[in-house]
């Protein structure tokens, strides 16, 4: 398009609400939302997470209540994360393989109550279970060992699938884990259990509040830069996604969210596959603190940020604001 015809007025279609509705290019619905929930021990327990105002850890019985709420709101999937008791953490994170761990109990409870009326996405990585807070097994120097970790992650993924998980979401960033998990799922008869790979996951400053929520912040020594991606890199994200797709991922995730929308767009345009983004804990906290400081309107900010993910090319978004957003969208 060159030049501008003198009677072109781009404001013409924006002049009324009905016309804006007619010309809207992107829509956000509750079906675009994945609701991350933290699980804790006990019965009838709600523990507010201090670093995430408005977010709590819930005991298994109350996770089931949240699952019912999600179904009522039209949210299709929950993402579950356990807050493992310190005494169940170990150097090798073996609690991840326990068929009766908190995660598996929550999966079974939701499945028993709601059947397949809701999808369950489960995080695969050892950090909720290790005494050192790293996502994998470490050597004496604290370096996370790739291949040994992959073997443990395969066991963790199969354990979750056996309990009834629908989508396995490896968030560990080890090389080769998608193929290894896919093989094991097929062998175990879990042919329809999906894999949503955290394919482009960055070593980000935005994960702090999450580490409080799962209880690994105080434990983590050092950082995760030897496995999570450098925030400076975009081409490498394309390679990560390419590799995970070749190994059998059904969908991929970009994480964090808003600061990485360029990666979402690039991955979507390159591969034309389902792409999801995780609006992570630090992003949620930024919105909540801005609201608390009187600097922002929560409802407008939540809906605008979530719409931005859709516009960038996401099929859906993991967000701690999922229930709130779904309520707003229902009006
Ligand atoms: C751990 C994991 C993290 C998140 C999801 N899975 C934290 C990390 O990598 O340290 C972060 C989510 C958030 O910040 O909301 N494997």
Tab-separated table of C-alpha atoms and ligand atoms in Angstrom:
chain	number	residue	atom	x	y	z
A	1	UNK	CA	0.000	0.000	0.000
A	2	UNK	CA	1.512	3.335	-1.030
A	3	UNK	CA	0.203	6.807	-0.440
A	4	UNK	CA	-2.983	7.615	1.442
A	5	UNK	CA	-6.205	8.373	-0.317
A	6	UNK	CA	-7.420	11.714	1.082
A	7	UNK	CA	-10.701	10.223	2.355
A	8	UNK	CA	-9.111	7.322	4.204
A	9	UNK	CA	-9.962	7.654	7.894
A	10	UNK	CA	-8.772	4.758	10.023
A	11	UNK	CA	-10.861	6.158	12.878
A	12	UNK	CA	-14.089	5.519	10.920
A	13	UNK	CA	-14.346	1.869	11.967
A	14	UNK	CA	-13.450	2.737	15.560
A	15	UNK	CA	-16.208	5.268	16.071
A	16	UNK	CA	-18.789	3.005	17.744
A	17	UNK	CA	-18.728	-0.038	19.989
A	18	UNK	CA	-20.628	-2.192	17.470
A	19	UNK	CA	-18.151	-1.314	14.748
A	20	UNK	CA	-15.158	-2.008	16.978
A	21	UNK	CA	-16.723	-5.399	17.781
A	22	UNK	CA	-17.226	-6.089	14.083
A	23	UNK	CA	-13.628	-5.300	13.204
A	24	UNK	CA	-11.928	-6.959	16.144
A	25	UNK	CA	-9.203	-9.281	14.869
A	26	UNK	CA	-8.483	-11.256	18.030
A	27	UNK	CA	-10.765	-12.753	20.658
A	28	UNK	CA	-10.031	-14.024	24.123
A	29	UNK	CA	-12.297	-16.649	25.723
A	30	UNK	CA	-12.089	-18.746	28.902
A	31	UNK	CA	-11.140	-21.684	26.646
A	32	UNK	CA	-7.800	-19.928	26.013
A	33	UNK	CA	-6.798	-20.138	29.659
A	34	UNK	CA	-4.762	-22.663	31.621
A	35	UNK	CA	-4.936	-22.176	35.398
A	36	UNK	CA	-1.773	-23.010	37.403
A	37	UNK	CA	-2.534	-24.255	40.924
A	38	UNK	CA	-0.259	-25.098	43.849
A	39	UNK	CA	-1.021	-28.188	45.923
A	40	UNK	CA	-0.231	-28.659	49.605
A	41	UNK	CA	-0.740	-31.385	52.232
A	42	UNK	CA	-3.724	-31.621	54.558
A	43	UNK	CA	-7.485	-31.363	54.340
A	44	UNK	CA	-9.408	-28.136	54.030
A	45	UNK	CA	-6.146	-26.169	53.860
A	46	UNK	CA	-5.724	-22.889	52.019
A	47	UNK	CA	-2.280	-21.304	52.418
A	48	UNK	CA	-1.882	-17.877	50.831
A	49	UNK	CA	1.414	-17.486	48.949
A	50	UNK	CA	2.912	-14.292	50.289
A	51	UNK	CA	4.889	-13.489	47.160
A	52	UNK	CA	1.778	-13.903	44.995
A	53	UNK	CA	-1.032	-11.837	46.494
A	54	UNK	CA	-4.350	-13.520	45.698
A	55	UNK	CA	-2.773	-16.943	44.995
A	56	UNK	CA	-2.928	-19.831	47.474
A	57	UNK	CA	-1.730	-23.357	47.881
A	58	UNK	CA	-4.679	-25.733	48.270
A	59	UNK	CA	-4.966	-29.171	49.830
A	60	UNK	CA	-6.100	-31.938	47.468
A	61	UNK	CA	-9.783	-31.716	48.471
A	62	UNK	CA	-9.785	-27.984	47.706
A	63	UNK	CA	-7.904	-28.523	44.428
A	64	UNK	CA	-10.964	-30.561	43.454
A	65	UNK	CA	-13.130	-27.547	44.337
A	66	UNK	CA	-10.933	-25.315	42.162
A	67	UNK	CA	-11.284	-27.864	39.348
A	68	UNK	CA	-15.089	-27.665	39.618
A	69	UNK	CA	-14.831	-23.895	39.556
A	70	UNK	CA	-12.696	-24.086	36.414
A	71	UNK	CA	-15.246	-26.332	34.695
A	72	UNK	CA	-18.038	-23.898	35.623
A	73	UNK	CA	-15.994	-21.005	34.241
A	74	UNK	CA	-15.145	-22.768	30.983
A	75	UNK	CA	-11.422	-23.091	31.738
A	76	UNK	CA	-10.326	-26.293	29.976
A	77	UNK	CA	-7.061	-27.151	31.748
A	78	UNK	CA	-5.367	-26.914	35.151
A	79	UNK	CA	-1.566	-26.884	35.528
A	80	UNK	CA	-0.600	-28.545	38.806
A	81	UNK	CA	2.479	-27.846	40.967
A	82	UNK	CA	3.194	-29.498	44.317
A	83	UNK	CA	4.583	-27.817	47.423
A	84	UNK	CA	6.551	-30.775	48.727
A	85	UNK	CA	7.249	-30.986	52.440
A	86	UNK	CA	10.941	-30.336	53.166
A	87	UNK	CA	11.412	-33.797	54.677
A	88	UNK	CA	10.289	-35.393	51.419
A	89	UNK	CA	12.909	-33.534	49.414
A	90	UNK	CA	16.210	-35.232	48.694
A	91	UNK	CA	19.405	-34.828	46.702
A	92	UNK	CA	17.996	-37.008	43.895
A	93	UNK	CA	14.371	-35.851	44.105
A	94	UNK	CA	13.109	-39.431	44.268
A	95	UNK	CA	9.734	-38.291	45.656
A	96	UNK	CA	8.935	-37.390	42.019
A	97	UNK	CA	8.700	-41.147	41.342
A	98	UNK	CA	6.418	-41.942	44.275
A	99	UNK	CA	3.003	-43.030	42.925
A	100	UNK	CA	1.403	-41.566	46.063
A	101	UNK	CA	3.106	-38.193	46.000
A	102	UNK	CA	1.059	-35.026	46.336
A	103	UNK	CA	0.881	-34.500	42.597
A	104	UNK	CA	-0.430	-38.006	41.874
A	105	UNK	CA	-2.981	-37.800	44.677
A	106	UNK	CA	-4.274	-34.508	43.286
A	107	UNK	CA	-4.462	-35.914	39.759
A	108	UNK	CA	-6.434	-38.937	40.924
A	109	UNK	CA	-8.780	-36.861	43.091
A	110	UNK	CA	-9.678	-34.489	40.257
A	111	UNK	CA	-10.042	-37.384	37.827
A	112	UNK	CA	-12.315	-39.295	40.224
A	113	UNK	CA	-14.507	-36.239	40.781
A	114	UNK	CA	-14.698	-34.848	37.261
A	115	UNK	CA	-13.640	-37.554	34.796
A	116	UNK	CA	-12.540	-35.947	31.559
A	117	UNK	CA	-14.522	-32.742	32.035
A	118	UNK	CA	-11.207	-31.020	32.707
A	119	UNK	CA	-7.672	-31.513	31.405
A	120	UNK	CA	-4.717	-31.864	33.749
A	121	UNK	CA	-1.309	-30.576	32.726
A	122	UNK	CA	1.530	-31.684	34.956
A	123	UNK	CA	4.972	-30.154	35.282
A	124	UNK	CA	7.940	-32.446	34.783
A	125	UNK	CA	11.146	-31.256	36.471
A	126	UNK	CA	12.752	-32.230	39.747
A	127	UNK	CA	12.860	-28.830	41.489
A	128	UNK	CA	9.797	-29.367	43.708
A	129	UNK	CA	11.507	-32.519	45.029
A	130	UNK	CA	15.242	-31.783	45.246
A	131	UNK	CA	16.961	-30.562	48.396
A	132	UNK	CA	19.049	-28.192	46.250
A	133	UNK	CA	16.177	-26.726	44.216
A	134	UNK	CA	17.694	-27.509	40.820
A	135	UNK	CA	15.504	-29.107	38.136
A	136	UNK	CA	17.805	-32.111	37.752
A	137	UNK	CA	20.462	-34.337	39.304
A	138	UNK	CA	23.748	-32.597	40.117
A	139	UNK	CA	27.397	-33.590	40.338
A	140	UNK	CA	29.794	-32.574	43.136
A	141	UNK	CA	30.287	-29.186	41.531
A	142	UNK	CA	26.533	-28.579	41.396
A	143	UNK	CA	26.368	-28.977	37.603
A	144	UNK	CA	23.042	-30.411	36.425
A	145	UNK	CA	23.716	-33.705	34.630
A	146	UNK	CA	21.719	-34.052	31.438
A	147	UNK	CA	21.357	-37.741	30.675
A	148	UNK	CA	20.921	-38.955	34.244
A	149	UNK	CA	18.288	-36.289	34.740
A	150	UNK	CA	16.438	-37.365	31.596
A	151	UNK	CA	16.161	-40.891	32.983
A	152	UNK	CA	14.614	-39.531	36.184
A	153	UNK	CA	12.237	-37.264	34.251
A	154	UNK	CA	11.022	-40.220	32.194
A	155	UNK	CA	10.101	-41.985	35.443
A	156	UNK	CA	8.394	-38.856	36.744
A	157	UNK	CA	6.378	-38.399	33.532
A	158	UNK	CA	5.217	-42.028	33.470
A	159	UNK	CA	4.288	-41.778	37.147
A	160	UNK	CA	2.073	-38.769	36.368
A	161	UNK	CA	0.552	-40.435	33.303
A	162	UNK	CA	-0.239	-43.549	35.333
A	163	UNK	CA	-2.074	-41.350	37.842
A	164	UNK	CA	-4.158	-39.851	35.030
A	165	UNK	CA	-2.357	-36.755	33.706
A	166	UNK	CA	-3.484	-35.603	30.254
A	167	UNK	CA	-0.633	-33.320	29.231
A	168	UNK	CA	2.942	-33.861	30.341
A	169	UNK	CA	4.773	-30.533	30.441
A	170	UNK	CA	8.538	-30.893	30.836
A	171	UNK	CA	9.892	-27.600	32.178
A	172	UNK	CA	13.439	-28.787	32.889
A	173	UNK	CA	15.219	-27.845	29.608
A	174	UNK	CA	17.350	-31.021	29.436
A	175	UNK	CA	18.340	-32.080	25.915
A	176	UNK	CA	16.565	-35.143	24.568
A	177	UNK	CA	13.885	-35.448	27.212
A	178	UNK	CA	10.903	-35.090	24.881
A	179	UNK	CA	11.863	-38.108	22.767
A	180	UNK	CA	12.703	-40.194	25.814
A	181	UNK	CA	9.397	-39.329	27.516
A	182	UNK	CA	7.415	-39.948	24.310
A	183	UNK	CA	8.977	-43.410	23.906
A	184	UNK	CA	8.164	-44.314	27.495
A	185	UNK	CA	4.581	-43.071	27.224
A	186	UNK	CA	4.019	-45.133	24.081
A	187	UNK	CA	5.534	-48.207	25.725
A	188	UNK	CA	3.308	-47.682	28.753
A	189	UNK	CA	0.191	-47.544	26.569
A	190	UNK	CA	-0.329	-43.807	27.130
A	191	UNK	CA	-0.663	-43.098	23.448
A	192	UNK	CA	-3.077	-40.195	23.878
A	193	UNK	CA	-1.215	-38.460	26.684
A	194	UNK	CA	0.062	-35.249	25.141
A	195	UNK	CA	3.390	-33.522	25.613
A	196	UNK	CA	3.465	-29.734	25.855
A	197	UNK	CA	7.123	-28.928	25.933
A	198	UNK	CA	8.440	-25.880	27.707
A	199	UNK	CA	10.603	-25.586	24.600
A	200	UNK	CA	11.829	-22.012	24.895
A	201	UNK	CA	12.240	-21.439	28.576
A	202	UNK	CA	14.536	-18.612	29.570
A	203	UNK	CA	16.751	-18.211	32.642
A	204	UNK	CA	14.534	-15.415	33.876
A	205	UNK	CA	14.316	-13.045	36.817
A	206	UNK	CA	10.516	-13.411	36.662
A	207	UNK	CA	10.285	-16.802	38.425
A	208	UNK	CA	11.018	-15.624	41.975
A	209	UNK	CA	7.501	-15.763	43.453
A	210	UNK	CA	6.909	-19.247	41.977
A	211	UNK	CA	9.958	-20.555	43.791
A	212	UNK	CA	8.390	-19.300	47.018
A	213	UNK	CA	5.132	-21.021	46.127
A	214	UNK	CA	6.742	-24.459	45.640
A	215	UNK	CA	9.185	-23.914	48.500
A	216	UNK	CA	12.450	-24.018	46.563
A	217	UNK	CA	13.631	-20.420	46.779
A	218	UNK	CA	15.621	-20.734	49.987
A	219	UNK	CA	17.132	-24.006	48.762
A	220	UNK	CA	18.345	-22.964	45.339
A	221	UNK	CA	22.062	-22.328	45.178
A	222	UNK	CA	23.250	-20.456	42.143
A	223	UNK	CA	21.072	-20.113	39.085
A	224	UNK	CA	19.691	-22.205	36.206
A	225	UNK	CA	21.716	-20.647	33.390
A	226	UNK	CA	23.460	-23.879	32.354
A	227	UNK	CA	20.136	-25.282	31.136
A	228	UNK	CA	17.558	-22.499	30.769
A	229	UNK	CA	18.049	-20.169	27.796
A	230	UNK	CA	19.907	-16.887	27.630
A	231	UNK	CA	17.360	-14.020	27.395
A	232	UNK	CA	19.505	-12.583	24.591
A	233	UNK	CA	18.740	-15.454	22.207
A	234	UNK	CA	15.965	-15.926	19.662
A	235	UNK	CA	17.484	-18.145	16.966
A	236	UNK	CA	18.286	-20.667	19.654
A	237	UNK	CA	14.595	-20.728	20.632
A	238	UNK	CA	13.753	-21.804	17.094
A	239	UNK	CA	16.271	-24.642	17.356
A	240	UNK	CA	14.849	-25.712	20.726
A	241	UNK	CA	11.335	-25.838	19.292
A	242	UNK	CA	12.476	-27.659	16.153
A	243	UNK	CA	14.172	-30.304	18.248
A	244	UNK	CA	11.229	-30.830	20.584
A	245	UNK	CA	8.820	-31.139	17.658
A	246	UNK	CA	11.096	-33.668	15.974
A	247	UNK	CA	11.111	-35.656	19.221
A	248	UNK	CA	7.319	-35.745	19.384
A	249	UNK	CA	6.027	-32.682	21.262
A	250	UNK	CA	2.344	-32.003	20.492
A	251	UNK	CA	2.588	-28.339	21.411
A	252	UNK	CA	5.228	-25.972	22.739
A	253	UNK	CA	5.446	-23.252	25.316
A	254	UNK	CA	7.355	-19.998	25.523
A	255	UNK	CA	8.196	-18.759	28.986
A	256	UNK	CA	8.094	-16.101	30.457
A	257	UNK	CA	5.282	-14.426	28.551
A	258	UNK	CA	5.041	-10.734	27.814
A	259	UNK	CA	8.785	-9.982	27.578
A	260	UNK	CA	9.062	-12.807	25.018
A	261	UNK	CA	6.135	-12.176	22.659
A	262	UNK	CA	8.607	-11.815	19.802
A	263	UNK	CA	9.579	-15.447	20.395
A	264	UNK	CA	5.930	-16.528	20.364
A	265	UNK	CA	5.419	-14.819	17.013
A	266	UNK	CA	8.616	-16.192	15.539
A	267	UNK	CA	7.879	-19.765	16.605
A	268	UNK	CA	4.290	-19.534	15.362
A	269	UNK	CA	5.317	-18.200	11.959
A	270	UNK	CA	8.166	-20.665	11.571
A	271	UNK	CA	6.352	-23.880	12.506
A	272	UNK	CA	2.580	-23.201	12.383
A	273	UNK	CA	1.936	-25.397	15.403
A	274	UNK	CA	0.067	-24.799	18.688
A	275	UNK	CA	2.108	-22.354	20.782
A	276	UNK	CA	1.350	-21.512	24.400
A	277	UNK	CA	2.899	-18.945	26.703
A	278	UNK	CA	3.279	-18.823	30.454
A	279	UNK	CA	2.526	-15.456	32.025
A	280	UNK	CA	4.750	-16.305	34.964
A	281	UNK	CA	4.681	-15.484	38.641
A	282	UNK	CA	6.799	-12.327	38.375
A	283	UNK	CA	4.510	-10.979	35.676
A	284	UNK	CA	1.462	-11.687	37.838
A	285	UNK	CA	3.155	-10.008	40.806
A	286	UNK	CA	3.998	-6.930	38.723
A	287	UNK	CA	0.326	-6.476	37.849
A	288	UNK	CA	-0.858	-7.041	41.417
A	289	UNK	CA	1.707	-4.652	42.898
A	290	UNK	CA	0.878	-2.013	40.313
A	291	UNK	CA	-2.794	-2.365	41.232
A	292	UNK	CA	-1.997	-2.178	44.962
A	293	UNK	CA	0.010	0.996	44.323
A	294	UNK	CA	-2.943	2.549	42.551
A	295	UNK	CA	-1.070	2.632	39.262
A	296	UNK	CA	-3.327	0.338	37.269
A	297	UNK	CA	-6.830	-1.039	36.761
A	298	UNK	CA	-6.552	-4.778	37.377
A	299	UNK	CA	-9.394	-5.941	35.153
A	300	UNK	CA	-8.294	-3.899	32.159
A	301	UNK	CA	-4.664	-4.879	32.570
A	302	UNK	CA	-5.421	-8.577	32.925
A	303	UNK	CA	-7.589	-8.666	29.816
A	304	UNK	CA	-5.210	-6.545	27.749
A	305	UNK	CA	-2.157	-8.641	28.576
A	306	UNK	CA	-3.987	-11.899	27.878
A	307	UNK	CA	-5.333	-10.583	24.587
A	308	UNK	CA	-1.772	-9.620	23.611
A	309	UNK	CA	-0.756	-13.276	23.866
A	310	UNK	CA	-3.544	-14.259	21.493
A	311	UNK	CA	-2.624	-11.487	19.073
A	312	UNK	CA	1.000	-12.632	19.089
A	313	UNK	CA	-0.098	-16.117	18.001
A	314	UNK	CA	-0.740	-18.114	21.174
A	315	UNK	CA	-3.331	-20.883	21.259
A	316	UNK	CA	-3.604	-20.327	24.992
A	317	UNK	CA	-1.968	-18.862	28.081
A	318	UNK	CA	-1.014	-20.184	31.489
A	319	UNK	CA	-1.948	-17.442	33.921
A	320	UNK	CA	-2.558	-17.108	37.659
A	321	UNK	CA	-5.327	-14.686	36.691
A	322	UNK	CA	-7.205	-17.435	34.800
A	323	UNK	CA	-10.260	-17.656	37.069
A	324	UNK	CA	-10.508	-13.888	37.413
A	325	UNK	CA	-10.171	-13.382	33.661
A	326	UNK	CA	-12.742	-16.085	32.914
A	327	UNK	CA	-15.191	-14.359	35.253
A	328	UNK	CA	-14.600	-11.025	33.524
A	329	UNK	CA	-15.065	-12.604	30.099
A	330	UNK	CA	-18.355	-14.164	31.157
A	331	UNK	CA	-19.527	-10.712	32.281
B	1	LIG	C1	10.382	-25.292	37.421
B	1	LIG	C2	9.398	-24.299	36.983
B	1	LIG	C3	9.508	-22.919	37.208
B	1	LIG	C4	8.334	-22.352	36.760
B	1	LIG	C5	7.527	-23.371	36.238
B	1	LIG	N1	8.212	-24.592	36.373
B	1	LIG	C6	10.575	-22.132	37.893
B	1	LIG	C7	11.974	-22.286	37.518
B	1	LIG	O1	12.317	-22.725	36.427
B	1	LIG	O2	12.788	-21.941	38.378
B	1	LIG	C8	8.051	-20.893	36.854
B	1	LIG	C9	6.639	-20.466	36.813
B	1	LIG	C10	6.385	-19.095	37.322
B	1	LIG	O3	7.300	-18.319	37.643
B	1	LIG	O4	5.195	-18.762	37.426
B	1	LIG	N2	10.785	-26.273	36.617
